[in-house]
Each structure stands twice: as C-alpha cells, then as structure tokens.
Amino acid sequence: MQVRLVPWVFIILNCLEYFCSGQPLKGQRQRRMLPYVGHGCPGGCETCSDSNGCNSCKPRLFFVLQRIGMRQIGICLPSCPSGYYGTRTPGINNCTKCKADCETCFNKNFCTKCKSGFYLHSGKCLERCPVGFERDNHSMECSNIVHCTVDEWSPWSPCSKRGKTCGFKRGNETRVREILQHPTQHGKPCPPTRETRRCIVQRKNCQKGEKGRRGRERKKKKLSIDGRLETGRENKERRSRQESREDSEHQEKTEQKKRRSQNKHPKPAAISTGL
C-alpha cells in the first residue's frame, strides 16, 4: 500500500513547486519575457517586449499606450494622436489623454476643440454658453453677442416733389444713416436707416433751365423704345428719321389741300369757234 502512494507523492510535490514558483515544469517551452534592444523592436522603439510592445522610445518620439482588445501595448510616434497632448521630460516623452469632452487639447486644463454637443469657451467645453455669449454652430464655440451699430443721421435732403425742387408748395425731405456693425443671432436688431417727412416751401415758378433731377436725367440719358440707353449716333439717326417722316407728312398734307382747292375751282373748258 505504501509503495503505491510514492508516485502520487512525487506528482503532488511537482505541482506545488510549479504553482508556488510561477515557473513551468521542466521540459516545457518558456515564453520570452526579457526586453529586446535594437533592431528586434518595432520602428521607433528603444526597448520592447513581447507582452508590452515598446517600453521606451528613441529620442524626440512620444510614448503612448494603445489598446488592442483587452491589452494595452506601448507605441512610439513623432506626435501625439488626436485626443492626447504631449509632455516632454528628460527621461521620456509621454502622450496623455485629454478630458472626456475634449477632442483635442493643449494640456489637461486647456481644450482646443470640443466633441459634438459641447462649445469651446476659454479652453473649456461647455454644454451651455455663459451669459453674454451665444453658441456658434459653425465653429462650435461660444462667441460674444454683437448688437447692431449705426452711424449718425445725414442732413435732411432738399425739399422735393417728383424729383423737382420748384413748382410746388408741399413736398418731402429724406435723411439716411449707414449700418456700421450687423448684429449676431441674439444681438439687438438694426433700427430704421431711412426717414422721410413732409416739408413746405414757398411756392415759386421754375426758372428757365431749372428742372428737377429726373428732368435733367431724362435730358441727359434718353432711352429708346426697347429701354436701352441710346448712343449719340443712334439718337442723331432717330431724330433724322423723325424729321424725314414729319417732312413727308407735311408735303402730303400740302398736296391734299392743293387737290381739294382744285376740285372747288375747276378750270373753264376751252370753247371751239369752228373757224
């Protein structure tokens, strides 16, 4: 009976040795856990291992932990990826993850771009902009509320009626002002930029050559039948045709009068003497 128990005792002792020491039994292939150095590492790594990837990076490269499934391995990059910010130290250059609402950041306390649903304000990502600011959905930032700004009123224009400044008693005068700054979405809107009021002037007759603005414009720029602006040559040709047509009409009227006169006073017929 004791002889049969001896093999079992050796088996139990071997098992206890394996689990307590954390080492595999003799004859099994051990996994290579020691760090590699040099050309055996991925690009950019100074030292590495099978289980952890890069352990340290070459000079000026940033070390960042990348998740692959349930594992995290180290990689070395020339710059930190989006969502991380870099810190340089004499020992190692690290990439640290930004806050949860930051898409990109300068450091842990200063965001430069926010994730969807947040608006950037003074380096922070907010769901609601503070008082005095409004959400800009184009830049996804909190921008200042800008109110409308207008210039001073211009002087009142001369009293006129239908483009003329004479020949009437009651007319209108107008003043205008320009918009200097258009408002943003929630800013105060612009006030009216044009005002007109009734005016009274002493009635006077228009002097020779004194016509309103519209009369001067019509004299300066005559339009043809189709509405386009005539050139000087076209205007001269049109006048020549009109004068020719008027001369023809006048000549025709003269001939008609002459025929009617002849019909009223016919010439006496010649009498034959028969001699």
Short mmCIF file of the C-alpha atoms (twelve columns), coordinates in Angstrom:
data_MODEL
# 
_entry.id   MODEL 
# 
loop_
_atom_site.group_PDB 
_atom_site.id 
_atom_site.type_symbol 
_atom_site.label_atom_id 
_atom_site.label_alt_id 
_atom_site.label_comp_id 
_atom_site.label_asym_id 
_atom_site.label_seq_id 
_atom_site.Cartn_x 
_atom_site.Cartn_y 
_atom_site.Cartn_z 
_atom_site.pdbx_PDB_model_num 
ATOM 1   C CA . MET A 1   0.000   0.000   0.000    1 
ATOM 2   C CA . GLN A 2   2.817   2.427   0.855    1 
ATOM 3   C CA . VAL A 3   4.621   1.533   -2.354   1 
ATOM 4   C CA . ARG A 4   1.579   2.604   -4.377   1 
ATOM 5   C CA . LEU A 5   1.446   6.049   -2.690   1 
ATOM 6   C CA . VAL A 6   5.016   7.009   -3.579   1 
ATOM 7   C CA . PRO A 7   4.303   8.070   -7.235   1 
ATOM 8   C CA . TRP A 8   1.388   10.229  -6.113   1 
ATOM 9   C CA . VAL A 9   3.565   11.982  -3.574   1 
ATOM 10  C CA . PHE A 10  6.096   12.954  -6.283   1 
ATOM 11  C CA . ILE A 11  3.326   14.232  -8.554   1 
ATOM 12  C CA . ILE A 12  1.845   16.462  -5.836   1 
ATOM 13  C CA . LEU A 13  5.247   17.853  -4.920   1 
ATOM 14  C CA . ASN A 14  5.995   18.769  -8.552   1 
ATOM 15  C CA . CYS A 15  2.648   20.532  -8.877   1 
ATOM 16  C CA . LEU A 16  3.216   22.553  -5.721   1 
ATOM 17  C CA . GLU A 17  6.635   23.604  -6.969   1 
ATOM 18  C CA . TYR A 18  5.189   24.837  -10.253  1 
ATOM 19  C CA . PHE A 19  2.330   26.886  -8.809   1 
ATOM 20  C CA . CYS A 20  4.350   28.368  -5.969   1 
ATOM 21  C CA . SER A 21  7.300   29.440  -8.087   1 
ATOM 22  C CA . GLY A 22  5.249   30.570  -11.108  1 
ATOM 23  C CA . GLN A 23  7.641   28.707  -13.413  1 
ATOM 24  C CA . PRO A 24  6.646   25.958  -15.849  1 
ATOM 25  C CA . LEU A 25  7.698   22.378  -15.384  1 
ATOM 26  C CA . LYS A 26  10.979  21.251  -16.814  1 
ATOM 27  C CA . GLY A 27  10.781  20.345  -20.477  1 
ATOM 28  C CA . GLN A 28  8.072   22.931  -21.314  1 
ATOM 29  C CA . ARG A 29  8.895   25.854  -23.666  1 
ATOM 30  C CA . GLN A 30  9.292   29.088  -21.756  1 
ATOM 31  C CA . ARG A 31  7.809   32.340  -23.180  1 
ATOM 32  C CA . ARG A 32  10.373  35.026  -23.920  1 
ATOM 33  C CA . MET A 33  9.642   37.890  -21.494  1 
ATOM 34  C CA . LEU A 34  13.013  39.669  -21.394  1 
ATOM 35  C CA . PRO A 35  13.156  43.095  -23.144  1 
ATOM 36  C CA . TYR A 36  14.585  43.328  -26.648  1 
ATOM 37  C CA . VAL A 37  17.052  46.011  -27.626  1 
ATOM 38  C CA . GLY A 38  17.865  47.428  -31.038  1 
ATOM 39  C CA . HIS A 39  16.739  46.054  -34.412  1 
ATOM 40  C CA . GLY A 40  14.447  43.430  -32.866  1 
ATOM 41  C CA . CYS A 41  11.911  46.149  -31.743  1 
ATOM 42  C CA . PRO A 42  9.196   47.845  -33.845  1 
ATOM 43  C CA . GLY A 43  10.072  51.150  -35.519  1 
ATOM 44  C CA . GLY A 44  10.739  53.978  -33.079  1 
ATOM 45  C CA . CYS A 45  11.185  51.748  -30.016  1 
ATOM 46  C CA . GLU A 46  14.354  51.922  -27.990  1 
ATOM 47  C CA . THR A 47  13.439  48.855  -25.900  1 
ATOM 48  C CA . CYS A 48  10.464  46.495  -26.132  1 
ATOM 49  C CA . SER A 49  8.957   43.174  -25.055  1 
ATOM 50  C CA . ASP A 50  6.523   40.628  -26.478  1 
ATOM 51  C CA . SER A 51  3.840   41.384  -23.910  1 
ATOM 52  C CA . ASN A 52  4.113   45.193  -23.613  1 
ATOM 53  C CA . GLY A 53  5.306   46.343  -27.046  1 
ATOM 54  C CA . CYS A 54  7.512   49.408  -26.716  1 
ATOM 55  C CA . ASN A 55  8.904   50.048  -23.242  1 
ATOM 56  C CA . SER A 56  10.858  53.172  -24.207  1 
ATOM 57  C CA . CYS A 57  11.180  55.329  -27.324  1 
ATOM 58  C CA . LYS A 58  14.012  56.757  -29.321  1 
ATOM 59  C CA . PRO A 59  14.854  60.461  -28.752  1 
ATOM 60  C CA . ARG A 60  12.136  63.054  -29.627  1 
ATOM 61  C CA . LEU A 61  9.439   60.390  -30.088  1 
ATOM 62  C CA . PHE A 62  6.346   60.205  -27.863  1 
ATOM 63  C CA . PHE A 63  5.341   57.108  -25.936  1 
ATOM 64  C CA . VAL A 64  1.612   56.288  -25.923  1 
ATOM 65  C CA . LEU A 65  -0.373  53.266  -24.739  1 
ATOM 66  C CA . GLN A 66  -2.647  51.835  -27.425  1 
ATOM 67  C CA . ARG A 67  -5.483  49.450  -26.558  1 
ATOM 68  C CA . ILE A 68  -5.792  46.312  -28.663  1 
ATOM 69  C CA . GLY A 69  -8.707  44.265  -27.441  1 
ATOM 70  C CA . MET A 70  -8.196  43.645  -23.726  1 
ATOM 71  C CA . ARG A 71  -4.496  44.516  -23.855  1 
ATOM 72  C CA . GLN A 72  -2.566  47.777  -23.891  1 
ATOM 73  C CA . ILE A 73  0.747   47.971  -25.678  1 
ATOM 74  C CA . GLY A 74  3.218   50.818  -25.969  1 
ATOM 75  C CA . ILE A 75  3.952   52.501  -29.317  1 
ATOM 76  C CA . CYS A 76  6.280   55.361  -30.289  1 
ATOM 77  C CA . LEU A 77  5.029   58.232  -32.505  1 
ATOM 78  C CA . PRO A 78  6.524   61.529  -33.799  1 
ATOM 79  C CA . SER A 79  3.487   63.408  -32.425  1 
ATOM 80  C CA . CYS A 80  0.566   62.593  -30.161  1 
ATOM 81  C CA . PRO A 81  -2.680  61.427  -31.822  1 
ATOM 82  C CA . SER A 82  -5.972  63.317  -31.631  1 
ATOM 83  C CA . GLY A 83  -7.377  63.297  -28.110  1 
ATOM 84  C CA . TYR A 84  -3.919  63.329  -26.490  1 
ATOM 85  C CA . TYR A 85  -1.416  66.016  -25.504  1 
ATOM 86  C CA . GLY A 86  2.344   65.602  -25.248  1 
ATOM 87  C CA . THR A 87  4.695   66.298  -22.358  1 
ATOM 88  C CA . ARG A 88  8.472   66.167  -22.672  1 
ATOM 89  C CA . THR A 89  10.720  65.163  -19.780  1 
ATOM 90  C CA . PRO A 90  14.421  64.265  -19.678  1 
ATOM 91  C CA . GLY A 91  13.547  60.598  -19.216  1 
ATOM 92  C CA . ILE A 92  10.625  60.045  -21.607  1 
ATOM 93  C CA . ASN A 93  8.144   61.944  -23.791  1 
ATOM 94  C CA . ASN A 94  4.600   60.867  -22.937  1 
ATOM 95  C CA . CYS A 95  1.194   61.262  -24.619  1 
ATOM 96  C CA . THR A 96  -1.602  61.828  -22.097  1 
ATOM 97  C CA . LYS A 97  -5.291  61.526  -22.907  1 
ATOM 98  C CA . CYS A 98  -7.417  64.729  -22.958  1 
ATOM 99  C CA . LYS A 99  -10.559 65.154  -20.892  1 
ATOM 100 C CA . ALA A 100 -13.627 63.205  -21.947  1 
ATOM 101 C CA . ASP A 101 -15.367 66.223  -23.583  1 
ATOM 102 C CA . CYS A 102 -12.234 67.421  -25.441  1 
ATOM 103 C CA . GLU A 103 -11.469 66.292  -28.971  1 
ATOM 104 C CA . THR A 104 -8.072  67.996  -28.965  1 
ATOM 105 C CA . CYS A 105 -6.261  69.779  -26.137  1 
ATOM 106 C CA . PHE A 106 -3.100  71.720  -25.327  1 
ATOM 107 C CA . ASN A 107 -2.811  70.285  -21.832  1 
ATOM 108 C CA . LYS A 108 -5.081  68.685  -19.261  1 
ATOM 109 C CA . ASN A 109 -6.686  72.043  -18.383  1 
ATOM 110 C CA . PHE A 110 -6.989  73.661  -21.834  1 
ATOM 111 C CA . CYS A 111 -9.067  72.216  -24.683  1 
ATOM 112 C CA . THR A 112 -8.628  73.477  -28.237  1 
ATOM 113 C CA . LYS A 113 -11.608 71.654  -29.804  1 
ATOM 114 C CA . CYS A 114 -14.666 70.077  -28.219  1 
ATOM 115 C CA . LYS A 115 -16.578 66.935  -29.016  1 
ATOM 116 C CA . SER A 116 -20.067 67.073  -30.531  1 
ATOM 117 C CA . GLY A 117 -22.644 68.715  -28.261  1 
ATOM 118 C CA . PHE A 118 -20.094 70.937  -26.468  1 
ATOM 119 C CA . TYR A 119 -18.981 74.523  -27.160  1 
ATOM 120 C CA . LEU A 120 -15.483 75.836  -26.567  1 
ATOM 121 C CA . HIS A 121 -15.085 78.792  -24.196  1 
ATOM 122 C CA . SER A 122 -11.763 79.875  -22.669  1 
ATOM 123 C CA . GLY A 123 -10.244 76.411  -23.077  1 
ATOM 124 C CA . LYS A 124 -13.241 74.584  -21.588  1 
ATOM 125 C CA . CYS A 125 -16.006 72.568  -23.228  1 
ATOM 126 C CA . LEU A 126 -19.492 73.642  -22.124  1 
ATOM 127 C CA . GLU A 127 -22.986 72.464  -22.959  1 
ATOM 128 C CA . ARG A 128 -24.340 75.989  -22.421  1 
ATOM 129 C CA . CYS A 129 -22.544 79.248  -23.087  1 
ATOM 130 C CA . PRO A 130 -22.262 81.771  -20.231  1 
ATOM 131 C CA . VAL A 131 -24.259 84.998  -20.065  1 
ATOM 132 C CA . GLY A 132 -23.249 87.460  -22.777  1 
ATOM 133 C CA . PHE A 133 -22.215 84.706  -25.193  1 
ATOM 134 C CA . GLU A 134 -24.085 82.675  -27.804  1 
ATOM 135 C CA . ARG A 135 -23.494 79.303  -29.421  1 
ATOM 136 C CA . ASP A 136 -21.842 79.366  -32.824  1 
ATOM 137 C CA . ASN A 137 -22.808 76.105  -34.524  1 
ATOM 138 C CA . HIS A 138 -20.289 76.696  -37.306  1 
ATOM 139 C CA . SER A 139 -17.170 76.982  -35.141  1 
ATOM 140 C CA . MET A 140 -18.694 75.149  -32.135  1 
ATOM 141 C CA . GLU A 141 -17.520 77.959  -29.881  1 
ATOM 142 C CA . CYS A 142 -19.148 80.461  -27.519  1 
ATOM 143 C CA . SER A 143 -18.936 83.829  -29.279  1 
ATOM 144 C CA . ASN A 144 -19.732 87.316  -27.971  1 
ATOM 145 C CA . ILE A 145 -23.208 88.669  -28.637  1 
ATOM 146 C CA . VAL A 146 -22.832 91.590  -31.055  1 
ATOM 147 C CA . HIS A 147 -25.526 94.287  -31.253  1 
ATOM 148 C CA . CYS A 148 -26.259 96.402  -34.313  1 
ATOM 149 C CA . THR A 149 -24.361 99.680  -34.605  1 
ATOM 150 C CA . VAL A 150 -25.429 102.521 -36.926  1 
ATOM 151 C CA . ASP A 151 -23.845 105.807 -37.993  1 
ATOM 152 C CA . GLU A 152 -25.232 109.308 -37.327  1 
ATOM 153 C CA . TRP A 153 -28.094 110.653 -39.444  1 
ATOM 154 C CA . SER A 154 -27.152 112.546 -42.566  1 
ATOM 155 C CA . PRO A 155 -28.533 116.106 -43.075  1 
ATOM 156 C CA . TRP A 156 -32.077 116.373 -44.466  1 
ATOM 157 C CA . SER A 157 -32.181 116.428 -48.231  1 
ATOM 158 C CA . PRO A 158 -33.664 119.451 -50.099  1 
ATOM 159 C CA . CYS A 159 -37.436 119.523 -50.156  1 
ATOM 160 C CA . SER A 160 -38.569 117.997 -53.447  1 
ATOM 161 C CA . LYS A 161 -41.583 116.538 -55.204  1 
ATOM 162 C CA . ARG A 162 -41.354 114.003 -58.014  1 
ATOM 163 C CA . GLY A 163 -37.700 114.815 -58.451  1 
ATOM 164 C CA . LYS A 164 -38.206 118.587 -58.714  1 
ATOM 165 C CA . THR A 165 -37.307 121.289 -56.224  1 
ATOM 166 C CA . CYS A 166 -39.574 124.022 -57.644  1 
ATOM 167 C CA . GLY A 167 -43.135 124.470 -58.844  1 
ATOM 168 C CA . PHE A 168 -44.824 123.076 -55.720  1 
ATOM 169 C CA . LYS A 169 -45.645 124.022 -52.129  1 
ATOM 170 C CA . ARG A 170 -45.601 120.712 -50.223  1 
ATOM 171 C CA . GLY A 171 -43.020 118.004 -50.760  1 
ATOM 172 C CA . ASN A 172 -40.800 115.512 -48.918  1 
ATOM 173 C CA . GLU A 173 -37.305 115.536 -47.477  1 
ATOM 174 C CA . THR A 174 -35.233 112.478 -46.542  1 
ATOM 175 C CA . ARG A 175 -32.264 111.569 -44.364  1 
ATOM 176 C CA . VAL A 176 -30.319 108.282 -44.131  1 
ATOM 177 C CA . ARG A 177 -27.707 106.542 -41.974  1 
ATOM 178 C CA . GLU A 178 -25.409 103.559 -42.570  1 
ATOM 179 C CA . ILE A 179 -25.038 100.265 -40.648  1 
ATOM 180 C CA . LEU A 180 -21.572 100.054 -39.107  1 
ATOM 181 C CA . GLN A 181 -21.938 96.603  -37.477  1 
ATOM 182 C CA . HIS A 182 -24.519 93.931  -38.273  1 
ATOM 183 C CA . PRO A 183 -25.837 92.021  -35.222  1 
ATOM 184 C CA . THR A 184 -25.293 88.357  -34.447  1 
ATOM 185 C CA . GLN A 185 -28.181 85.929  -33.986  1 
ATOM 186 C CA . HIS A 186 -29.167 87.092  -30.482  1 
ATOM 187 C CA . GLY A 187 -27.952 90.685  -30.784  1 
ATOM 188 C CA . LYS A 188 -30.180 93.753  -30.943  1 
ATOM 189 C CA . PRO A 189 -31.538 94.281  -34.490  1 
ATOM 190 C CA . CYS A 190 -30.778 97.391  -36.511  1 
ATOM 191 C CA . PRO A 191 -33.108 100.419 -36.283  1 
ATOM 192 C CA . PRO A 192 -34.511 102.095 -39.446  1 
ATOM 193 C CA . THR A 193 -31.831 103.555 -41.672  1 
ATOM 194 C CA . ARG A 194 -34.070 105.899 -43.701  1 
ATOM 195 C CA . GLU A 195 -36.586 108.575 -42.644  1 
ATOM 196 C CA . THR A 196 -38.895 110.765 -44.747  1 
ATOM 197 C CA . ARG A 197 -41.039 113.674 -43.609  1 
ATOM 198 C CA . ARG A 198 -43.325 116.260 -45.190  1 
ATOM 199 C CA . CYS A 199 -41.923 119.687 -45.888  1 
ATOM 200 C CA . ILE A 200 -43.346 123.063 -47.004  1 
ATOM 201 C CA . VAL A 201 -41.536 125.544 -49.233  1 
ATOM 202 C CA . GLN A 202 -42.589 128.888 -50.644  1 
ATOM 203 C CA . ARG A 203 -44.211 128.270 -53.989  1 
ATOM 204 C CA . LYS A 204 -42.073 129.527 -56.847  1 
ATOM 205 C CA . ASN A 205 -42.084 129.029 -60.569  1 
ATOM 206 C CA . CYS A 206 -39.248 127.114 -62.137  1 
ATOM 207 C CA . GLN A 207 -36.811 129.400 -63.913  1 
ATOM 208 C CA . LYS A 208 -35.640 128.752 -67.442  1 
ATOM 209 C CA . GLY A 209 -33.326 125.780 -67.440  1 
ATOM 210 C CA . GLU A 210 -34.249 124.952 -63.814  1 
ATOM 211 C CA . LYS A 211 -35.678 121.435 -63.751  1 
ATOM 212 C CA . GLY A 212 -35.771 118.641 -61.297  1 
ATOM 213 C CA . ARG A 213 -33.278 115.837 -61.090  1 
ATOM 214 C CA . ARG A 214 -35.456 113.494 -63.104  1 
ATOM 215 C CA . GLY A 215 -35.881 116.076 -65.861  1 
ATOM 216 C CA . ARG A 216 -32.122 116.557 -66.079  1 
ATOM 217 C CA . GLU A 217 -31.554 112.804 -66.168  1 
ATOM 218 C CA . ARG A 218 -34.123 112.349 -68.943  1 
ATOM 219 C CA . LYS A 219 -32.449 115.089 -70.934  1 
ATOM 220 C CA . LYS A 220 -29.004 113.626 -70.373  1 
ATOM 221 C CA . LYS A 221 -29.928 109.971 -70.902  1 
ATOM 222 C CA . LYS A 222 -32.737 109.374 -73.381  1 
ATOM 223 C CA . LEU A 223 -33.953 105.843 -73.659  1 
ATOM 224 C CA . SER A 224 -35.039 104.164 -76.892  1 
ATOM 225 C CA . ILE A 225 -38.293 102.234 -77.278  1 
ATOM 226 C CA . ASP A 226 -36.795 98.948  -76.044  1 
ATOM 227 C CA . GLY A 227 -35.491 100.635 -72.859  1 
ATOM 228 C CA . ARG A 228 -31.766 100.506 -73.551  1 
ATOM 229 C CA . LEU A 229 -29.507 103.551 -73.411  1 
ATOM 230 C CA . GLU A 230 -29.034 105.275 -76.774  1 
ATOM 231 C CA . THR A 231 -25.661 106.391 -78.003  1 
ATOM 232 C CA . GLY A 232 -25.181 109.833 -79.559  1 
ATOM 233 C CA . ARG A 233 -25.116 108.362 -83.054  1 
ATOM 234 C CA . GLU A 234 -28.294 106.380 -82.523  1 
ATOM 235 C CA . ASN A 235 -30.027 109.466 -81.121  1 
ATOM 236 C CA . LYS A 236 -28.969 111.530 -84.175  1 
ATOM 237 C CA . GLU A 237 -30.193 108.872 -86.604  1 
ATOM 238 C CA . ARG A 238 -33.527 108.614 -84.789  1 
ATOM 239 C CA . ARG A 239 -34.015 112.390 -84.976  1 
ATOM 240 C CA . SER A 240 -33.147 112.378 -88.684  1 
ATOM 241 C CA . ARG A 241 -35.726 109.664 -89.380  1 
ATOM 242 C CA . GLN A 242 -38.333 111.555 -87.366  1 
ATOM 243 C CA . GLU A 243 -37.648 114.804 -89.282  1 
ATOM 244 C CA . SER A 244 -37.885 112.967 -92.615  1 
ATOM 245 C CA . ARG A 245 -41.182 111.424 -91.565  1 
ATOM 246 C CA . GLU A 246 -42.524 114.826 -90.468  1 
ATOM 247 C CA . ASP A 247 -41.431 116.394 -93.816  1 
ATOM 248 C CA . SER A 248 -43.197 113.628 -95.750  1 
ATOM 249 C CA . GLU A 249 -46.375 114.103 -93.729  1 
ATOM 250 C CA . HIS A 250 -46.245 117.884 -94.245  1 
ATOM 251 C CA . GLN A 251 -45.733 117.507 -98.010  1 
ATOM 252 C CA . GLU A 252 -48.609 115.025 -98.243  1 
ATOM 253 C CA . LYS A 253 -50.936 117.407 -96.366  1 
ATOM 254 C CA . THR A 254 -49.935 120.251 -98.693  1 
ATOM 255 C CA . GLU A 255 -50.735 118.180 -101.783 1 
ATOM 256 C CA . GLN A 256 -54.106 117.166 -100.306 1 
ATOM 257 C CA . LYS A 257 -55.029 120.828 -99.733  1 
ATOM 258 C CA . LYS A 258 -53.992 121.656 -103.278 1 
ATOM 259 C CA . ARG A 259 -56.173 118.889 -104.729 1 
ATOM 260 C CA . ARG A 260 -59.184 119.992 -102.666 1 
ATOM 261 C CA . SER A 261 -58.716 123.562 -103.859 1 
ATOM 262 C CA . GLN A 262 -58.615 122.460 -107.496 1 
ATOM 263 C CA . ASN A 263 -61.805 120.450 -107.056 1 
ATOM 264 C CA . LYS A 264 -63.636 123.506 -105.678 1 
ATOM 265 C CA . HIS A 265 -62.465 125.831 -108.518 1 
ATOM 266 C CA . PRO A 266 -62.185 123.772 -111.730 1 
ATOM 267 C CA . LYS A 267 -60.585 125.456 -114.749 1 
ATOM 268 C CA . PRO A 268 -63.094 126.648 -117.547 1 
ATOM 269 C CA . ALA A 269 -63.150 124.333 -120.561 1 
ATOM 270 C CA . ALA A 270 -61.784 125.791 -123.832 1 
ATOM 271 C CA . ILE A 271 -64.568 126.902 -126.407 1 
ATOM 272 C CA . SER A 272 -64.011 125.964 -130.009 1 
ATOM 273 C CA . THR A 273 -65.017 128.746 -132.603 1 
ATOM 274 C CA . GLY A 274 -65.246 126.366 -135.545 1 
ATOM 275 C CA . LEU A 275 -63.462 128.842 -137.762 1 
# 
